């Protein structure tokens, strides 16, 4: 596979870089992390700007309003986006990066018409209702039940770690529609409007105080049958499509950001001193920076492979689990280095001495949740062992 940019792809880079150089500063500073209504307004306004300028849905088919960029253009896009420090996808994460792509592959024409254009323009915010308190990392053990009553499913249960539930319009919801078959066979994937009666959202404070997650309680919520994605009891297969997008390509921008973060840590290490000695003078630390940089380069090549598979088949391959596992554990290692470089200064969580303490501490604390989100590292290792390496199944 030749991934060297052609003349046209370099033109694509120039156009994108030029647009970002004007649009990013004009969008202004983000609102406080705890102000979720303001964050929704800021994130969705940026998404609308992207759409109007023709940069939304970089890999989505043109038939659905996307850019349908080539593989190399997609890689250029992620590089330039990170380089420009453009706004994080924020509350649009679920809809844009795995909910919408799942509907493109698995949704009915009516579902696509009702949701795809609005997700792309930032007019619909989605959350993810997969995890449950009693299921742990074994997602298929979910207990939230849906019983058919005429043209509706009546849903009751409890979801947890529901990203962006407090500002979402719709939820990609997993429910158990048949409790009498093996656990993977009785699951269905539903589109749940978040304004239905019987839904209660309780935000969960996190270690870094952001509150991205919520608990969602469902009490006899009536969801139209037309909101079923795929067939009834075939939701586990649809879920795996969603998870491949989430694990294989959804974190692409953040993966590229890791390179920038490591560079900033190296810069900070040249400023931090202890009894007159710079942190950067430690040969062990410099060697570790080199190892991390090599691992980031490897990660980027793994991402290229995953995007290449998605480009051919429409869905990232099973190797998405390897990408997700490597990325999240690497991010924790980079976070650990940031904490060691900053030393006790990190306890204040406020910038001091010209060091970006707040940014470093936030990223390091946030990295702790990454090895749990979208399937824990233990689950990814199990998938890699059984489905990629062909090892015997865990009993």
mmCIF file of C-alpha atoms in Angstrom:
data_model
loop_
_atom_site.group_PDB
_atom_site.id
_atom_site.type_symbol
_atom_site.label_atom_id
_atom_site.label_comp_id
_atom_site.label_asym_id
_atom_site.label_seq_id
_atom_site.Cartn_x
_atom_site.Cartn_y
_atom_site.Cartn_z
ATOM 1 C CA UNK A 1 0.000 0.000 0.000
ATOM 2 C CA UNK A 2 1.526 3.310 -1.103
ATOM 3 C CA UNK A 3 0.661 5.980 1.485
ATOM 4 C CA UNK A 4 2.830 8.732 0.025
ATOM 5 C CA UNK A 5 0.656 11.821 -0.698
ATOM 6 C CA UNK A 6 0.073 12.614 -4.366
ATOM 7 C CA UNK A 7 0.020 16.149 -5.743
ATOM 8 C CA UNK A 8 -3.763 16.272 -5.261
ATOM 9 C CA UNK A 9 -3.463 15.009 -1.684
ATOM 10 C CA UNK A 10 -0.871 17.683 -0.908
ATOM 11 C CA UNK A 11 -3.350 20.212 -2.306
ATOM 12 C CA UNK A 12 -5.926 18.719 0.080
ATOM 13 C CA UNK A 13 -3.467 19.275 2.965
ATOM 14 C CA UNK A 14 -2.869 22.893 1.946
ATOM 15 C CA UNK A 15 -6.609 23.641 1.737
ATOM 16 C CA UNK A 16 -7.303 22.026 5.118
ATOM 17 C CA UNK A 17 -4.355 23.745 6.825
ATOM 18 C CA UNK A 18 -5.429 27.090 5.420
ATOM 19 C CA UNK A 19 -9.024 26.663 6.604
ATOM 20 C CA UNK A 20 -7.991 25.503 10.086
ATOM 21 C CA UNK A 21 -5.572 28.412 10.502
ATOM 22 C CA UNK A 22 -8.493 30.832 10.237
ATOM 23 C CA UNK A 23 -11.321 28.773 11.758
ATOM 24 C CA UNK A 24 -9.641 27.516 14.953
ATOM 25 C CA UNK A 25 -8.662 30.934 16.415
ATOM 26 C CA UNK A 26 -12.026 32.388 15.369
ATOM 27 C CA UNK A 27 -13.909 29.714 17.336
ATOM 28 C CA UNK A 28 -12.547 31.065 20.606
ATOM 29 C CA UNK A 29 -11.726 29.349 23.892
ATOM 30 C CA UNK A 30 -13.761 26.384 25.163
ATOM 31 C CA UNK A 31 -16.178 26.901 28.077
ATOM 32 C CA UNK A 32 -15.442 25.475 31.565
ATOM 33 C CA UNK A 33 -15.399 21.666 31.658
ATOM 34 C CA UNK A 34 -18.218 21.500 34.221
ATOM 35 C CA UNK A 35 -20.628 23.645 32.142
ATOM 36 C CA UNK A 36 -22.170 20.942 29.965
ATOM 37 C CA UNK A 37 -24.877 23.061 28.220
ATOM 38 C CA UNK A 38 -22.163 25.524 27.188
ATOM 39 C CA UNK A 39 -19.890 22.684 26.075
ATOM 40 C CA UNK A 40 -22.660 21.217 23.923
ATOM 41 C CA UNK A 41 -23.244 24.622 22.293
ATOM 42 C CA UNK A 42 -19.496 25.134 21.673
ATOM 43 C CA UNK A 43 -18.884 21.615 20.312
ATOM 44 C CA UNK A 44 -21.945 21.524 18.051
ATOM 45 C CA UNK A 45 -21.238 25.042 16.718
ATOM 46 C CA UNK A 46 -17.770 23.861 15.686
ATOM 47 C CA UNK A 47 -19.257 20.770 14.033
ATOM 48 C CA UNK A 48 -21.649 22.996 12.045
ATOM 49 C CA UNK A 49 -18.676 25.085 10.873
ATOM 50 C CA UNK A 50 -16.908 21.908 9.773
ATOM 51 C CA UNK A 51 -20.000 20.787 7.860
ATOM 52 C CA UNK A 52 -20.552 24.137 6.154
ATOM 53 C CA UNK A 53 -16.903 24.202 5.039
ATOM 54 C CA UNK A 54 -17.044 20.633 3.679
ATOM 55 C CA UNK A 55 -14.777 19.026 6.288
ATOM 56 C CA UNK A 56 -17.363 17.032 8.302
ATOM 57 C CA UNK A 57 -17.503 13.228 8.100
ATOM 58 C CA UNK A 58 -14.052 12.936 6.572
ATOM 59 C CA UNK A 59 -14.443 9.192 5.856
ATOM 60 C CA UNK A 60 -18.227 9.109 5.450
ATOM 61 C CA UNK A 61 -19.694 8.421 1.971
ATOM 62 C CA UNK A 62 -20.708 11.491 -0.033
ATOM 63 C CA UNK A 63 -24.200 9.996 -0.292
ATOM 64 C CA UNK A 64 -24.565 10.693 3.435
ATOM 65 C CA UNK A 65 -23.042 14.158 3.307
ATOM 66 C CA UNK A 66 -19.480 13.150 4.142
ATOM 67 C CA UNK A 67 -16.203 14.014 2.443
ATOM 68 C CA UNK A 68 -15.425 10.404 1.377
ATOM 69 C CA UNK A 69 -11.734 11.238 1.543
ATOM 70 C CA UNK A 70 -9.117 8.785 0.339
ATOM 71 C CA UNK A 71 -7.092 6.794 2.861
ATOM 72 C CA UNK A 72 -4.107 9.143 2.560
ATOM 73 C CA UNK A 73 -6.376 12.189 2.838
ATOM 74 C CA UNK A 74 -7.841 10.780 6.056
ATOM 75 C CA UNK A 75 -4.350 10.418 7.526
ATOM 76 C CA UNK A 76 -3.452 13.936 6.385
ATOM 77 C CA UNK A 77 -6.673 15.177 7.983
ATOM 78 C CA UNK A 78 -5.792 13.699 11.404
ATOM 79 C CA UNK A 79 -2.256 15.096 11.217
ATOM 80 C CA UNK A 80 -3.358 18.608 10.280
ATOM 81 C CA UNK A 81 -6.243 18.621 12.744
ATOM 82 C CA UNK A 82 -3.898 17.768 15.617
ATOM 83 C CA UNK A 83 -1.241 20.184 14.350
ATOM 84 C CA UNK A 84 -3.767 23.055 14.371
ATOM 85 C CA UNK A 85 -4.946 22.132 17.900
ATOM 86 C CA UNK A 86 -8.485 22.164 16.530
ATOM 87 C CA UNK A 87 -11.383 21.554 18.973
ATOM 88 C CA UNK A 88 -11.814 18.025 20.320
ATOM 89 C CA UNK A 89 -14.861 16.256 18.910
ATOM 90 C CA UNK A 90 -16.375 16.519 22.422
ATOM 91 C CA UNK A 91 -20.086 15.760 22.828
ATOM 92 C CA UNK A 92 -20.255 14.696 19.171
ATOM 93 C CA UNK A 93 -17.953 11.716 19.863
ATOM 94 C CA UNK A 94 -20.579 8.951 20.016
ATOM 95 C CA UNK A 95 -22.725 10.154 17.120
ATOM 96 C CA UNK A 96 -19.893 10.973 14.745
ATOM 97 C CA UNK A 97 -17.370 8.279 15.513
ATOM 98 C CA UNK A 98 -19.400 5.121 16.046
ATOM 99 C CA UNK A 99 -23.176 5.706 16.323
ATOM 100 C CA UNK A 100 -23.506 7.363 12.904
ATOM 101 C CA UNK A 101 -21.108 4.936 11.159
ATOM 102 C CA UNK A 102 -23.116 2.026 12.629
ATOM 103 C CA UNK A 103 -26.343 3.437 11.167
ATOM 104 C CA UNK A 104 -24.668 3.823 7.758
ATOM 105 C CA UNK A 105 -23.831 0.089 7.799
ATOM 106 C CA UNK A 106 -26.799 -1.365 9.695
ATOM 107 C CA UNK A 107 -29.616 1.227 9.764
ATOM 108 C CA UNK A 108 -32.811 1.284 7.696
ATOM 109 C CA UNK A 109 -33.289 3.996 5.079
ATOM 110 C CA UNK A 110 -35.740 5.756 7.404
ATOM 111 C CA UNK A 111 -33.238 5.662 10.291
ATOM 112 C CA UNK A 112 -30.481 7.038 8.078
ATOM 113 C CA UNK A 113 -32.715 9.881 6.834
ATOM 114 C CA UNK A 114 -33.805 10.740 10.364
ATOM 115 C CA UNK A 115 -30.367 10.814 11.956
ATOM 116 C CA UNK A 116 -27.337 10.852 9.644
ATOM 117 C CA UNK A 117 -27.632 14.440 8.280
ATOM 118 C CA UNK A 118 -28.382 15.824 11.730
ATOM 119 C CA UNK A 119 -25.437 14.051 13.370
ATOM 120 C CA UNK A 120 -23.144 15.378 10.667
ATOM 121 C CA UNK A 121 -24.365 18.975 11.108
ATOM 122 C CA UNK A 122 -24.028 18.808 14.901
ATOM 123 C CA UNK A 123 -27.802 18.997 15.387
ATOM 124 C CA UNK A 124 -28.074 15.629 17.171
ATOM 125 C CA UNK A 125 -25.925 14.625 20.130
ATOM 126 C CA UNK A 126 -25.757 10.919 21.009
ATOM 127 C CA UNK A 127 -24.725 8.978 24.081
ATOM 128 C CA UNK A 128 -23.776 5.333 24.540
ATOM 129 C CA UNK A 129 -25.956 3.091 26.727
ATOM 130 C CA UNK A 130 -23.917 -0.115 26.716
ATOM 131 C CA UNK A 131 -22.354 -0.629 30.187
ATOM 132 C CA UNK A 132 -24.283 -1.840 33.235
ATOM 133 C CA UNK A 133 -23.331 -2.014 36.947
ATOM 134 C CA UNK A 134 -23.690 -5.802 37.173
ATOM 135 C CA UNK A 135 -22.123 -6.684 33.812
ATOM 136 C CA UNK A 136 -18.617 -5.310 34.399
ATOM 137 C CA UNK A 137 -16.447 -5.894 31.365
ATOM 138 C CA UNK A 138 -18.683 -8.740 30.221
ATOM 139 C CA UNK A 139 -20.977 -6.572 28.111
ATOM 140 C CA UNK A 140 -23.121 -9.526 26.974
ATOM 141 C CA UNK A 141 -24.231 -10.083 30.575
ATOM 142 C CA UNK A 142 -26.435 -6.998 30.415
ATOM 143 C CA UNK A 143 -29.816 -7.201 32.166
ATOM 144 C CA UNK A 144 -31.736 -4.162 30.921
ATOM 145 C CA UNK A 145 -34.833 -5.787 29.474
ATOM 146 C CA UNK A 146 -37.111 -4.817 26.584
ATOM 147 C CA UNK A 147 -40.515 -6.444 26.222
ATOM 148 C CA UNK A 148 -42.594 -6.095 23.084
ATOM 149 C CA UNK A 149 -45.967 -4.353 23.529
ATOM 150 C CA UNK A 150 -47.600 -3.730 20.143
ATOM 151 C CA UNK A 151 -45.523 -1.201 18.220
ATOM 152 C CA UNK A 152 -43.213 -0.466 21.154
ATOM 153 C CA UNK A 153 -40.520 -2.029 23.290
ATOM 154 C CA UNK A 154 -41.041 -1.376 26.997
ATOM 155 C CA UNK A 155 -37.570 -0.977 28.517
ATOM 156 C CA UNK A 156 -36.508 -1.114 32.179
ATOM 157 C CA UNK A 157 -33.013 -1.308 33.614
ATOM 158 C CA UNK A 158 -29.920 0.593 34.664
ATOM 159 C CA UNK A 159 -26.989 1.819 32.550
ATOM 160 C CA UNK A 160 -23.740 3.272 33.851
ATOM 161 C CA UNK A 161 -20.687 5.104 32.452
ATOM 162 C CA UNK A 162 -23.015 6.586 29.829
ATOM 163 C CA UNK A 163 -20.901 9.170 28.037
ATOM 164 C CA UNK A 164 -22.601 12.558 27.387
ATOM 165 C CA UNK A 165 -26.043 11.378 28.615
ATOM 166 C CA UNK A 166 -26.688 14.713 30.315
ATOM 167 C CA UNK A 167 -26.746 16.612 26.994
ATOM 168 C CA UNK A 168 -27.692 13.870 24.510
ATOM 169 C CA UNK A 169 -30.711 13.749 22.197
ATOM 170 C CA UNK A 170 -30.440 10.023 21.421
ATOM 171 C CA UNK A 171 -28.833 6.931 22.945
ATOM 172 C CA UNK A 172 -27.431 3.836 21.238
ATOM 173 C CA UNK A 173 -29.012 1.388 23.679
ATOM 174 C CA UNK A 174 -28.390 -2.329 24.197
ATOM 175 C CA UNK A 175 -31.279 -4.306 25.691
ATOM 176 C CA UNK A 176 -32.118 -7.935 26.376
ATOM 177 C CA UNK A 177 -35.088 -8.959 24.258
ATOM 178 C CA UNK A 178 -34.866 -12.714 24.900
ATOM 179 C CA UNK A 179 -33.643 -13.974 28.309
ATOM 180 C CA UNK A 180 -34.131 -17.637 27.372
ATOM 181 C CA UNK A 181 -31.281 -18.039 24.874
ATOM 182 C CA UNK A 182 -27.471 -17.905 25.303
ATOM 183 C CA UNK A 183 -26.525 -14.416 26.486
ATOM 184 C CA UNK A 184 -25.025 -13.247 23.193
ATOM 185 C CA UNK A 185 -28.156 -14.277 21.268
ATOM 186 C CA UNK A 186 -30.895 -12.345 23.069
ATOM 187 C CA UNK A 187 -29.632 -8.775 22.695
ATOM 188 C CA UNK A 188 -31.057 -5.968 20.509
ATOM 189 C CA UNK A 189 -29.632 -2.522 19.525
ATOM 190 C CA UNK A 190 -32.178 0.324 19.861
ATOM 191 C CA UNK A 191 -32.204 4.052 19.151
ATOM 192 C CA UNK A 192 -33.612 5.661 22.292
ATOM 193 C CA UNK A 193 -34.738 9.334 22.246
ATOM 194 C CA UNK A 194 -33.520 10.814 25.528
ATOM 195 C CA UNK A 195 -36.692 12.885 26.065
ATOM 196 C CA UNK A 196 -38.979 9.856 26.565
ATOM 197 C CA UNK A 197 -40.877 9.428 29.836
ATOM 198 C CA UNK A 198 -39.231 7.108 32.365
ATOM 199 C CA UNK A 199 -35.591 8.165 31.766
ATOM 200 C CA UNK A 200 -33.576 9.579 34.679
ATOM 201 C CA UNK A 201 -29.992 10.764 34.207
ATOM 202 C CA UNK A 202 -27.652 11.153 37.200
ATOM 203 C CA UNK A 203 -24.174 12.575 36.376
ATOM 204 C CA UNK A 204 -21.174 10.755 37.872
ATOM 205 C CA UNK A 205 -18.183 12.805 39.118
ATOM 206 C CA UNK A 206 -14.866 11.445 37.877
ATOM 207 C CA UNK A 207 -11.310 11.557 39.230
ATOM 208 C CA UNK A 208 -10.468 14.720 37.284
ATOM 209 C CA UNK A 209 -13.801 16.340 38.146
ATOM 210 C CA UNK A 210 -15.207 16.541 34.648
ATOM 211 C CA UNK A 211 -18.356 14.442 34.952
ATOM 212 C CA UNK A 212 -18.442 13.106 31.397
ATOM 213 C CA UNK A 213 -20.289 9.977 32.515
ATOM 214 C CA UNK A 214 -23.734 9.420 33.955
ATOM 215 C CA UNK A 215 -25.918 6.701 35.323
ATOM 216 C CA UNK A 216 -29.153 6.259 33.362
ATOM 217 C CA UNK A 217 -32.201 4.669 34.994
ATOM 218 C CA UNK A 218 -34.939 3.325 32.714
ATOM 219 C CA UNK A 219 -38.443 2.702 34.079
ATOM 220 C CA UNK A 220 -40.939 1.328 31.527
ATOM 221 C CA UNK A 221 -39.593 3.533 28.745
ATOM 222 C CA UNK A 222 -41.618 3.018 25.551
ATOM 223 C CA UNK A 223 -39.381 2.941 22.467
ATOM 224 C CA UNK A 224 -40.968 2.541 19.005
ATOM 225 C CA UNK A 225 -40.155 -0.776 17.286
ATOM 226 C CA UNK A 226 -39.082 1.217 14.230
ATOM 227 C CA UNK A 227 -36.039 2.253 16.314
ATOM 228 C CA UNK A 228 -34.619 -1.292 16.250
ATOM 229 C CA UNK A 229 -31.277 -1.375 14.364
ATOM 230 C CA UNK A 230 -30.671 -4.732 12.697
ATOM 231 C CA UNK A 231 -32.956 -7.617 13.634
ATOM 232 C CA UNK A 232 -34.424 -8.393 17.043
ATOM 233 C CA UNK A 233 -31.992 -10.539 19.075
ATOM 234 C CA UNK A 234 -29.218 -9.836 16.534
ATOM 235 C CA UNK A 235 -27.884 -6.891 18.512
ATOM 236 C CA UNK A 236 -24.611 -8.526 19.507
ATOM 237 C CA UNK A 237 -23.536 -8.619 15.864
ATOM 238 C CA UNK A 238 -24.535 -4.936 15.425
ATOM 239 C CA UNK A 239 -22.711 -4.102 18.658
ATOM 240 C CA UNK A 240 -19.505 -5.548 17.295
ATOM 241 C CA UNK A 241 -19.795 -3.228 14.289
ATOM 242 C CA UNK A 242 -20.153 -0.287 16.697
ATOM 243 C CA UNK A 243 -17.224 -1.415 18.825
ATOM 244 C CA UNK A 244 -14.939 -1.895 15.825
ATOM 245 C CA UNK A 245 -15.518 1.719 14.848
ATOM 246 C CA UNK A 246 -14.973 2.825 18.453
ATOM 247 C CA UNK A 247 -11.798 0.802 18.917
ATOM 248 C CA UNK A 248 -10.313 1.040 15.432
ATOM 249 C CA UNK A 249 -10.683 4.637 14.253
ATOM 250 C CA UNK A 250 -12.609 6.732 16.796
ATOM 251 C CA UNK A 251 -9.478 7.680 18.769
ATOM 252 C CA UNK A 252 -7.395 8.535 15.679
ATOM 253 C CA UNK A 253 -7.119 12.225 16.541
ATOM 254 C CA UNK A 254 -6.137 11.465 20.132
ATOM 255 C CA UNK A 255 -3.493 9.014 18.941
ATOM 256 C CA UNK A 256 -1.842 11.741 16.913
ATOM 257 C CA UNK A 257 -2.134 14.122 19.866
ATOM 258 C CA UNK A 258 0.051 11.723 21.875
ATOM 259 C CA UNK A 259 3.043 12.659 19.738
ATOM 260 C CA UNK A 260 2.494 16.344 20.493
ATOM 261 C CA UNK A 261 2.033 15.658 24.188
ATOM 262 C CA UNK A 262 5.274 13.694 24.424
ATOM 263 C CA UNK A 263 7.099 16.542 22.685
ATOM 264 C CA UNK A 264 5.680 19.003 25.227
ATOM 265 C CA UNK A 265 6.778 16.733 28.089
ATOM 266 C CA UNK A 266 10.315 16.721 26.686
ATOM 267 C CA UNK A 267 10.218 20.525 26.518
ATOM 268 C CA UNK A 268 8.949 20.729 30.094
ATOM 269 C CA UNK A 269 11.719 18.368 31.266
ATOM 270 C CA UNK A 270 14.260 20.917 30.054
ATOM 271 C CA UNK A 271 12.707 23.569 32.329
ATOM 272 C CA UNK A 272 12.117 21.527 35.502
ATOM 273 C CA UNK A 273 15.086 21.564 37.866
ATOM 274 C CA UNK A 274 15.848 19.767 41.127
ATOM 275 C CA UNK A 275 18.792 21.196 43.132
ATOM 276 C CA UNK A 276 20.065 22.842 39.972
ATOM 277 C CA UNK A 277 19.859 19.721 37.785
ATOM 278 C CA UNK A 278 17.442 19.622 34.867
ATOM 279 C CA UNK A 279 15.107 16.620 34.571
ATOM 280 C CA UNK A 280 16.252 16.387 30.947
ATOM 281 C CA UNK A 281 19.832 15.713 32.079
ATOM 282 C CA UNK A 282 18.729 12.249 33.253
ATOM 283 C CA UNK A 283 19.873 9.831 30.541
ATOM 284 C CA UNK A 284 17.302 7.251 31.669
ATOM 285 C CA UNK A 285 14.486 9.723 31.114
ATOM 286 C CA UNK A 286 15.791 10.676 27.656
ATOM 287 C CA UNK A 287 16.052 6.983 26.736
ATOM 288 C CA UNK A 288 12.462 6.442 27.888
ATOM 289 C CA UNK A 289 11.276 9.369 25.764
ATOM 290 C CA UNK A 290 12.928 7.706 22.772
ATOM 291 C CA UNK A 291 11.187 4.397 23.486
ATOM 292 C CA UNK A 292 7.823 6.123 23.854
ATOM 293 C CA UNK A 293 8.354 7.993 20.587
ATOM 294 C CA UNK A 294 9.120 4.716 18.807
ATOM 295 C CA UNK A 295 5.956 3.162 20.257
ATOM 296 C CA UNK A 296 3.877 6.159 19.126
ATOM 297 C CA UNK A 297 5.268 5.745 15.603
ATOM 298 C CA UNK A 298 4.300 2.046 15.743
ATOM 299 C CA UNK A 299 0.829 2.968 16.947
ATOM 300 C CA UNK A 300 0.382 5.369 14.040
ATOM 301 C CA UNK A 301 1.275 2.589 11.600
ATOM 302 C CA UNK A 302 -1.213 0.247 13.296
ATOM 303 C CA UNK A 303 -3.856 2.955 12.874
ATOM 304 C CA UNK A 304 -3.012 3.239 9.178
ATOM 305 C CA UNK A 305 -3.672 -0.479 8.820
ATOM 306 C CA UNK A 306 -7.004 -0.195 10.652
ATOM 307 C CA UNK A 307 -8.130 2.780 8.555
ATOM 308 C CA UNK A 308 -7.022 0.896 5.440
ATOM 309 C CA UNK A 309 -9.225 -2.062 6.406
ATOM 310 C CA UNK A 310 -12.174 0.244 7.044
ATOM 311 C CA UNK A 311 -11.548 1.912 3.681
ATOM 312 C CA UNK A 312 -11.896 -1.444 1.908
ATOM 313 C CA UNK A 313 -14.725 -3.087 3.834
ATOM 314 C CA UNK A 314 -16.603 -0.168 5.416
ATOM 315 C CA UNK A 315 -15.813 -1.478 8.932
ATOM 316 C CA UNK A 316 -12.465 -1.659 10.800
ATOM 317 C CA UNK A 317 -11.106 -5.210 11.082
ATOM 318 C CA UNK A 318 -10.782 -7.330 14.201
ATOM 319 C CA UNK A 319 -7.307 -5.824 14.659
ATOM 320 C CA UNK A 320 -9.106 -2.762 16.043
ATOM 321 C CA UNK A 321 -8.789 -4.403 19.465
ATOM 322 C CA UNK A 322 -4.990 -4.407 19.143
ATOM 323 C CA UNK A 323 -5.020 -0.703 18.198
ATOM 324 C CA UNK A 324 -7.247 0.178 21.144
ATOM 325 C CA UNK A 325 -5.203 -1.871 23.631
ATOM 326 C CA UNK A 326 -1.858 -0.466 22.505
ATOM 327 C CA UNK A 327 -3.108 3.137 22.377
ATOM 328 C CA UNK A 328 -4.728 3.226 25.816
ATOM 329 C CA UNK A 329 -1.836 1.566 27.635
ATOM 330 C CA UNK A 330 0.683 3.757 25.795
ATOM 331 C CA UNK A 331 -1.264 6.862 26.793
ATOM 332 C CA UNK A 332 -1.028 5.800 30.441
ATOM 333 C CA UNK A 333 2.738 5.378 30.087
ATOM 334 C CA UNK A 334 3.059 8.865 28.607
ATOM 335 C CA UNK A 335 0.836 10.195 31.419
ATOM 336 C CA UNK A 336 3.033 8.533 34.006
ATOM 337 C CA UNK A 337 6.099 10.229 32.524
ATOM 338 C CA UNK A 338 4.328 13.609 32.618
ATOM 339 C CA UNK A 339 3.621 13.157 36.327
ATOM 340 C CA UNK A 340 7.233 12.208 37.061
ATOM 341 C CA UNK A 341 8.566 15.226 35.164
ATOM 342 C CA UNK A 342 6.263 17.627 37.000
ATOM 343 C CA UNK A 343 6.854 16.064 40.418
ATOM 344 C CA UNK A 344 4.988 17.597 43.342
ATOM 345 C CA UNK A 345 3.863 20.544 41.175
ATOM 346 C CA UNK A 346 1.150 18.292 39.757
ATOM 347 C CA UNK A 347 -0.662 18.239 43.098
ATOM 348 C CA UNK A 348 -1.761 21.840 42.569
ATOM 349 C CA UNK A 349 -3.305 21.037 39.157
ATOM 350 C CA UNK A 350 -2.735 24.690 38.227
ATOM 351 C CA UNK A 351 -0.176 26.057 35.780
ATOM 352 C CA UNK A 352 2.989 27.324 37.452
ATOM 353 C CA UNK A 353 6.494 28.326 36.455
ATOM 354 C CA UNK A 354 5.569 28.352 32.768
ATOM 355 C CA UNK A 355 4.638 24.645 32.912
ATOM 356 C CA UNK A 356 1.266 23.365 31.585
ATOM 357 C CA UNK A 357 0.506 21.547 34.861
ATOM 358 C CA UNK A 358 -3.294 21.634 34.406
ATOM 359 C CA UNK A 359 -3.108 20.096 30.927
ATOM 360 C CA UNK A 360 -0.601 17.409 31.893
ATOM 361 C CA UNK A 361 -2.471 16.364 35.047
ATOM 362 C CA UNK A 362 -5.836 16.302 33.266
ATOM 363 C CA UNK A 363 -4.527 14.093 30.450
ATOM 364 C CA UNK A 364 -2.759 11.764 32.887
ATOM 365 C CA UNK A 365 -5.830 11.316 35.083
ATOM 366 C CA UNK A 366 -8.090 10.932 32.062
ATOM 367 C CA UNK A 367 -5.825 8.222 30.664
ATOM 368 C CA UNK A 368 -6.703 5.980 33.622
ATOM 369 C CA UNK A 369 -10.240 5.523 32.314
ATOM 370 C CA UNK A 370 -9.098 4.781 28.774
ATOM 371 C CA UNK A 371 -8.113 1.170 29.513
ATOM 372 C CA UNK A 372 -11.680 0.539 30.696
ATOM 373 C CA UNK A 373 -13.699 2.540 28.155
ATOM 374 C CA UNK A 374 -14.815 0.761 24.963
ATOM 375 C CA UNK A 375 -13.893 -2.608 26.477
ATOM 376 C CA UNK A 376 -11.237 -3.149 29.138
ATOM 377 C CA UNK A 377 -7.662 -4.193 28.356
ATOM 378 C CA UNK A 378 -8.518 -7.670 29.662
ATOM 379 C CA UNK A 379 -11.336 -7.959 27.102
ATOM 380 C CA UNK A 380 -9.098 -6.714 24.271
ATOM 381 C CA UNK A 381 -6.423 -9.301 25.175
ATOM 382 C CA UNK A 382 -9.068 -12.019 25.150
ATOM 383 C CA UNK A 383 -10.291 -10.958 21.689
ATOM 384 C CA UNK A 384 -6.735 -10.784 20.355
ATOM 385 C CA UNK A 385 -5.903 -14.201 21.806
ATOM 386 C CA UNK A 386 -8.996 -16.011 20.590
ATOM 387 C CA UNK A 387 -9.914 -14.272 17.308
ATOM 388 C CA UNK A 388 -6.549 -13.121 15.959
ATOM 389 C CA UNK A 389 -4.062 -15.644 17.377
ATOM 390 C CA UNK A 390 -6.494 -18.572 17.385
ATOM 391 C CA UNK A 391 -5.798 -19.555 20.993
ATOM 392 C CA UNK A 392 -8.294 -21.787 22.859
ATOM 393 C CA UNK A 393 -11.328 -19.963 24.230
ATOM 394 C CA UNK A 394 -11.350 -18.927 27.865
ATOM 395 C CA UNK A 395 -13.565 -21.227 29.947
#
